[in-house]
Each structure stands twice: as structure tokens, then as C-alpha cells.
CSV table of C-alpha atoms in Angstrom, one decimal:
chain,number,residue,atom,x,y,z
A,1,UNK,CA,106.0,87.1,102.8
A,2,UNK,CA,103.5,89.9,102.7
A,3,UNK,CA,100.6,90.3,105.1
A,4,UNK,CA,97.4,91.7,103.5
A,5,UNK,CA,94.8,93.7,105.4
A,6,UNK,CA,92.0,92.7,103.2
A,7,UNK,CA,89.4,94.9,104.8
A,8,UNK,CA,91.2,98.0,103.5
A,9,UNK,CA,92.1,96.8,100.0
A,10,UNK,CA,90.4,98.6,97.2
A,11,UNK,CA,91.7,96.2,94.5
A,12,UNK,CA,93.3,99.0,92.5
A,13,UNK,CA,96.2,96.8,91.3
A,14,UNK,CA,99.0,99.3,91.8
A,15,UNK,CA,100.9,96.5,93.6
A,16,UNK,CA,100.7,94.3,90.5
A,17,UNK,CA,102.3,97.1,88.4
A,18,UNK,CA,105.5,97.1,90.5
A,19,UNK,CA,105.9,93.5,91.3
A,20,UNK,CA,109.0,92.2,89.6
A,21,UNK,CA,108.1,88.6,89.8
A,22,UNK,CA,104.3,88.8,88.9
A,23,UNK,CA,103.3,87.0,92.1
A,24,UNK,CA,100.2,89.1,92.9
A,25,UNK,CA,96.7,88.4,91.6
A,26,UNK,CA,94.0,90.9,92.1
A,27,UNK,CA,90.4,90.2,91.0
A,28,UNK,CA,87.3,92.1,91.5
A,29,UNK,CA,87.1,91.6,95.3
A,30,UNK,CA,90.1,89.6,96.1
A,31,UNK,CA,93.9,89.8,96.4
A,32,UNK,CA,96.4,87.0,96.6
A,33,UNK,CA,100.2,87.0,96.9
A,34,UNK,CA,102.0,83.8,96.1
A,35,UNK,CA,104.4,83.5,99.0
A,36,UNK,CA,106.6,81.0,97.1
A,37,UNK,CA,107.2,83.3,94.2
A,38,UNK,CA,107.5,86.5,96.4
A,39,UNK,CA,111.0,87.7,96.8
A,40,UNK,CA,110.2,90.2,99.6
A,41,UNK,CA,111.4,93.2,97.7
A,42,UNK,CA,108.5,95.1,99.4
A,43,UNK,CA,107.9,97.3,96.4
A,44,UNK,CA,104.2,96.5,96.7
A,45,UNK,CA,104.2,97.6,100.3
A,46,UNK,CA,105.6,101.0,99.3
A,47,UNK,CA,103.3,101.7,96.4
A,48,UNK,CA,100.0,100.7,98.0
A,49,UNK,CA,98.1,104.0,98.4
A,50,UNK,CA,96.1,102.7,101.4
A,51,UNK,CA,98.8,100.9,103.2
A,52,UNK,CA,97.1,97.5,102.9
A,53,UNK,CA,100.3,95.5,102.6
A,54,UNK,CA,102.9,94.8,105.3
A,55,UNK,CA,106.3,93.2,105.1
A,56,UNK,CA,106.7,90.0,107.1
A,57,UNK,CA,110.0,88.4,106.6
A,58,UNK,CA,109.8,86.0,109.6
A,59,UNK,CA,106.9,84.0,108.3
B,1,UNK,CA,80.6,82.0,74.4
B,2,UNK,CA,82.6,80.5,71.6
B,3,UNK,CA,85.7,78.3,72.1
B,4,UNK,CA,87.7,80.4,69.6
B,5,UNK,CA,87.7,83.9,68.2
B,6,UNK,CA,89.9,85.8,65.8
B,7,UNK,CA,90.6,88.4,68.5
B,8,UNK,CA,90.3,88.1,72.3
B,9,UNK,CA,90.6,91.4,74.2
B,10,UNK,CA,91.5,91.3,77.9
B,11,UNK,CA,90.0,94.2,79.7
B,12,UNK,CA,86.8,96.1,79.0
B,13,UNK,CA,88.1,99.7,79.6
B,14,UNK,CA,88.2,102.3,76.8
B,15,UNK,CA,91.3,100.8,75.2
B,16,UNK,CA,89.9,97.3,75.1
B,17,UNK,CA,86.5,98.5,73.8
B,18,UNK,CA,88.0,100.6,71.1
B,19,UNK,CA,90.3,97.8,70.0
B,20,UNK,CA,87.3,95.4,70.0
B,21,UNK,CA,85.1,97.9,68.1
B,22,UNK,CA,87.7,98.4,65.3
B,23,UNK,CA,88.4,94.6,65.0
B,24,UNK,CA,84.6,93.9,64.9
B,25,UNK,CA,84.0,96.6,62.3
B,26,UNK,CA,86.8,95.0,60.3
B,27,UNK,CA,84.9,91.7,60.3
B,28,UNK,CA,86.9,89.8,62.9
B,29,UNK,CA,85.1,87.6,65.5
B,30,UNK,CA,85.9,89.3,68.8
B,31,UNK,CA,85.4,88.8,72.5
B,32,UNK,CA,86.1,91.2,75.4
B,33,UNK,CA,86.7,89.6,78.8
B,34,UNK,CA,86.3,92.0,81.7
B,35,UNK,CA,87.1,90.7,85.3
B,36,UNK,CA,84.8,93.1,87.1
B,37,UNK,CA,81.0,92.7,87.2
B,38,UNK,CA,80.4,95.9,85.3
B,39,UNK,CA,82.1,97.9,82.6
B,40,UNK,CA,83.1,101.3,83.8
B,41,UNK,CA,83.0,100.7,87.5
B,42,UNK,CA,84.6,101.2,89.9
B,43,UNK,CA,86.1,104.5,88.6
B,44,UNK,CA,89.7,104.7,89.5
B,45,UNK,CA,90.5,107.8,87.5
B,46,UNK,CA,90.4,111.6,87.7
B,47,UNK,CA,88.2,111.4,84.6
B,48,UNK,CA,89.8,114.4,82.9
B,49,UNK,CA,90.2,114.3,79.1
B,50,UNK,CA,90.8,116.8,76.4
B,51,UNK,CA,88.2,117.4,73.6
B,52,UNK,CA,90.7,117.3,70.8
B,53,UNK,CA,92.0,113.9,71.9
B,54,UNK,CA,88.6,112.3,72.3
B,55,UNK,CA,87.3,113.7,69.0
B,56,UNK,CA,90.0,111.7,67.1
B,57,UNK,CA,88.3,108.5,68.0
B,58,UNK,CA,84.6,109.1,68.8
B,59,UNK,CA,81.8,111.6,68.4
B,60,UNK,CA,81.4,113.0,71.9
B,61,UNK,CA,78.1,112.1,73.7
B,62,UNK,CA,76.8,114.7,76.1
B,63,UNK,CA,75.9,112.0,78.6
B,64,UNK,CA,79.6,111.4,79.1
B,65,UNK,CA,80.3,115.0,80.2
B,66,UNK,CA,80.1,115.9,83.8
B,67,UNK,CA,81.7,119.3,83.4
B,68,UNK,CA,83.4,121.3,80.7
B,69,UNK,CA,86.8,122.8,81.7
B,70,UNK,CA,87.7,126.1,80.1
B,71,UNK,CA,90.6,127.0,82.3
B,72,UNK,CA,92.9,126.0,85.2
B,73,UNK,CA,94.2,127.4,88.4
B,74,UNK,CA,97.7,126.2,89.2
B,75,UNK,CA,99.4,126.5,92.6
B,76,UNK,CA,103.2,126.6,92.5
B,77,UNK,CA,105.5,125.5,95.3
B,78,UNK,CA,106.1,129.1,96.2
B,79,UNK,CA,102.4,129.6,96.8
B,80,UNK,CA,101.8,131.7,93.7
B,81,UNK,CA,98.5,131.0,92.0
B,82,UNK,CA,98.3,131.2,88.2
B,83,UNK,CA,95.1,131.4,86.3
B,84,UNK,CA,95.0,130.0,82.8
B,85,UNK,CA,92.2,130.4,80.3
B,86,UNK,CA,92.3,127.7,77.6
B,87,UNK,CA,92.4,129.2,74.2
B,88,UNK,CA,92.4,126.4,71.8
B,89,UNK,CA,91.4,123.4,73.9
B,90,UNK,CA,88.3,122.4,75.9
B,91,UNK,CA,88.7,119.9,78.7
B,92,UNK,CA,86.1,117.6,80.0
B,93,UNK,CA,85.5,115.9,83.3
B,94,UNK,CA,83.9,112.7,82.1
B,95,UNK,CA,81.4,110.4,83.7
B,96,UNK,CA,83.5,107.3,83.0
B,97,UNK,CA,80.8,104.9,84.1
B,98,UNK,CA,78.8,106.0,81.2
B,99,UNK,CA,81.7,106.7,78.8
B,100,UNK,CA,83.3,103.2,79.3
B,101,UNK,CA,79.9,101.5,79.1
B,102,UNK,CA,79.0,103.3,75.8
B,103,UNK,CA,82.3,102.3,74.2
B,104,UNK,CA,81.7,98.7,75.1
B,105,UNK,CA,78.2,99.0,73.7
B,106,UNK,CA,79.7,100.3,70.4
B,107,UNK,CA,82.0,97.3,70.3
B,108,UNK,CA,79.0,95.0,71.0
B,109,UNK,CA,76.9,96.6,68.4
B,110,UNK,CA,79.7,96.1,65.9
B,111,UNK,CA,79.6,92.4,66.7
B,112,UNK,CA,82.0,91.9,69.6
B,113,UNK,CA,81.0,89.7,72.5
B,114,UNK,CA,81.5,91.1,75.9
B,115,UNK,CA,81.7,89.1,79.1
B,116,UNK,CA,82.0,90.6,82.6
B,117,UNK,CA,83.0,88.6,85.7
B,118,UNK,CA,85.4,86.8,83.4
B,119,UNK,CA,88.9,86.7,84.7
B,120,UNK,CA,91.7,86.0,82.3
B,121,UNK,CA,94.2,84.0,84.4
B,122,UNK,CA,96.8,83.1,81.7
B,123,UNK,CA,97.5,83.1,78.0
B,124,UNK,CA,97.9,80.1,75.8
B,125,UNK,CA,101.0,79.5,73.8
B,126,UNK,CA,101.9,77.1,71.0
B,127,UNK,CA,105.3,77.0,69.3
B,128,UNK,CA,106.3,80.4,70.6
B,129,UNK,CA,103.1,82.1,69.5
B,130,UNK,CA,100.3,83.3,71.7
B,131,UNK,CA,97.1,81.5,70.6
B,132,UNK,CA,94.5,82.1,73.3
B,133,UNK,CA,93.6,82.7,76.9
B,134,UNK,CA,92.6,80.7,80.0
B,135,UNK,CA,89.6,82.3,81.7
B,136,UNK,CA,87.9,81.8,85.1
B,137,UNK,CA,84.2,82.3,84.3
B,138,UNK,CA,81.4,81.5,86.8
B,139,UNK,CA,83.7,79.3,88.8
B,140,UNK,CA,84.9,77.3,85.8
B,141,UNK,CA,88.1,77.4,84.0
B,142,UNK,CA,88.1,77.3,80.2
B,143,UNK,CA,90.6,77.7,77.4
B,144,UNK,CA,89.6,80.1,74.6
B,145,UNK,CA,91.6,80.0,71.5
B,146,UNK,CA,92.3,83.1,69.4
B,147,UNK,CA,94.6,84.3,66.6
B,148,UNK,CA,95.3,87.5,68.5
B,149,UNK,CA,95.2,88.4,72.2
B,150,UNK,CA,95.0,92.1,73.0
B,151,UNK,CA,96.2,92.9,76.5
B,152,UNK,CA,94.1,95.9,77.5
B,153,UNK,CA,94.3,95.0,81.1
B,154,UNK,CA,95.6,98.4,82.2
B,155,UNK,CA,98.6,99.7,84.0
B,156,UNK,CA,99.0,96.5,86.0
B,157,UNK,CA,98.8,94.5,82.9
B,158,UNK,CA,99.8,90.9,83.3
B,159,UNK,CA,99.0,89.8,79.7
B,160,UNK,CA,102.1,91.6,78.5
B,161,UNK,CA,104.3,89.8,81.0
B,162,UNK,CA,102.8,86.5,80.2
B,163,UNK,CA,103.7,87.2,76.6
B,164,UNK,CA,107.3,87.8,77.5
B,165,UNK,CA,107.4,91.6,77.6
B,166,UNK,CA,108.7,93.5,80.6
B,167,UNK,CA,105.6,95.5,81.5
B,168,UNK,CA,106.1,95.9,85.2
B,169,UNK,CA,106.6,99.5,86.1
B,170,UNK,CA,109.7,100.9,87.9
B,171,UNK,CA,109.0,102.5,91.2
B,172,UNK,CA,110.4,105.8,90.0
B,173,UNK,CA,107.7,105.8,87.3
B,174,UNK,CA,104.9,105.1,89.7
B,175,UNK,CA,102.8,107.5,91.7
B,176,UNK,CA,100.0,106.1,93.7
B,177,UNK,CA,97.1,108.3,94.7
B,178,UNK,CA,93.7,108.3,96.4
B,179,UNK,CA,90.7,110.3,95.4
B,180,UNK,CA,87.5,111.3,96.9
B,181,UNK,CA,84.2,112.5,95.6
B,182,UNK,CA,83.0,115.4,97.7
B,183,UNK,CA,79.8,117.3,97.5
B,184,UNK,CA,78.5,120.6,99.0
B,185,UNK,CA,81.8,122.5,98.7
B,186,UNK,CA,82.4,125.7,96.9
B,187,UNK,CA,84.3,125.3,93.7
B,188,UNK,CA,84.3,127.3,90.5
B,189,UNK,CA,82.6,125.3,87.8
B,190,UNK,CA,84.5,125.0,84.5
B,191,UNK,CA,87.9,125.3,86.1
B,192,UNK,CA,90.3,122.6,87.2
B,193,UNK,CA,92.7,123.2,90.1
B,194,UNK,CA,96.1,121.7,90.5
B,195,UNK,CA,98.8,122.2,93.2
B,196,UNK,CA,102.4,121.1,93.4
B,197,UNK,CA,104.8,121.7,96.1
B,198,UNK,CA,105.3,120.3,99.6
B,199,UNK,CA,102.7,122.4,101.3
B,200,UNK,CA,99.8,120.6,99.7
B,201,UNK,CA,101.3,117.7,97.7
B,202,UNK,CA,104.8,116.7,98.7
B,203,UNK,CA,106.4,114.5,96.0
B,204,UNK,CA,103.4,114.6,93.8
B,205,UNK,CA,100.4,116.8,92.9
B,206,UNK,CA,96.9,117.6,94.1
B,207,UNK,CA,94.0,118.1,91.8
B,208,UNK,CA,90.5,119.3,92.3
B,209,UNK,CA,88.1,118.7,89.4
B,210,UNK,CA,84.5,120.0,89.5
B,211,UNK,CA,82.1,117.3,88.6
B,212,UNK,CA,78.9,119.3,88.0
B,213,UNK,CA,76.1,120.3,90.1
């Protein structure tokens, strides 16, 4: 499960590029991560240039 | 908006617009779907391009040019600075807002339709062949059929994946960056600056591009 700090997101889509399971959708001003498809690899967390994404395995 | 086209192009950046332009010139019915509200904006790009590369595809419009680049200053990890004057190439720092918009206008003038605020959320398949897209447009979902779907949706392309190709990028091939537009600082016009090395750009590189007065 990934937490998203939406106020910081610039919707650049870098996270989409690295996601191995295509569970991220970024539109003009929105970002959604499908928590069921997400495998918690955290690649999106690492690649985000503005540190918008946070790993949250407990949830 | 038609319910079917010969060619649907996903993404209204330069690649999508050029593809649509060529297809429309060739007589195909074409439609570009761009998810953002504008073509060309926001700019997530250093906007640097070489003249010889651009000239292969388009006549260069001065309105696209923010600055001509005739040389570079490169900073090495040791701190040495190297000045290079370009001999056979001219670089440009583009105004991509205008560049991207003009390319989509060429496509439109050739007969392509262009919709912004149109999010392609899936492709359609039949019998193992891609035959259209599903879009979210003005809050409504619709299916648009097409003979060909061109995925010009950028680095983070999903169209390729939906079509069964492995288009996600390995971490070792990704470098994320942030850029700022800054005014009122002293930089030499016509020269680009690049630094590598851990003093200024650990693990990557730093660039400074002049963008005109």
C-alpha cells in the first residue's frame, strides 16, 4: 500500500514508468494507486522526484 | 467526435502530433486524444534540441526558439571546466508550449481531430487485435473504434503495456529530475552548461540552459 501526498504531486508520471504491475493512474491533476494490484515493490517511492509517495505496508 | 477512425493517437506531444500529421496527410481519418487540458503544457522537459534533428521533420519556426546554442561548458567530476564551440551543429532551447502546439496544429490542418481533456483509460481488443480505445471525456466513458492505435503517451506509456508489450522501465534506466525556471541570473547566452560529478550532481547530471532575455 502506498500513501500519496497529493499536495506535492506534480503528475509527472515517473511512477507509472517503473511500476511493474501497472497499478498507477495519473491524469492531469490526479493520481491513484490501486492497492489491490500493488505489490509493494516501492519502486515508485524511490523514483518520485518530489518524494510524494510513501511506503505503508501495514495498511 | 466520431465513433470510429482509421487511426487513434494517444498523446498530443510531438510524437503523437507528427504521427497524426503523417497519417492525415496520407488520407487516413485520425484523432489525437490528449489527457491534459492543453497541448504543450505543462512543460516537463529541458527543451534542448539539435537543429539537424529537427530539420529532418519540420521547417523550423522562429517562434519555437527561445535561444540558439552555439557551444557548451562542461564541468567534469575533477572540477575541470571544458569549453566547446559547436562546429557543425546548432542547438536550440525551444519554447515547447509553442512547438508542441504548432505540431498539433499542423496535424489538425491536415485533417486530424484533436481532443484535449480526453483520457484514454484502456484499449479495445478483438480476436487478439487492438481495435480501438476507451476514453473518459467530459465525465463520460466511450468506446472509439480504430484500425490502428498509436501509443504516443510518453515515457510512462500504458498503451504499450495494454497491447502486451513490456514497456515499463527498469530502475537502472530511469533518472528522475526536477527543474526550475529562474530569472535575473547571469548566464552566458548561447551556451549550455552541464556538470557531472558528486560535487554538483551525485549520480546524475546538472544542466543550465539559457532561455532568452
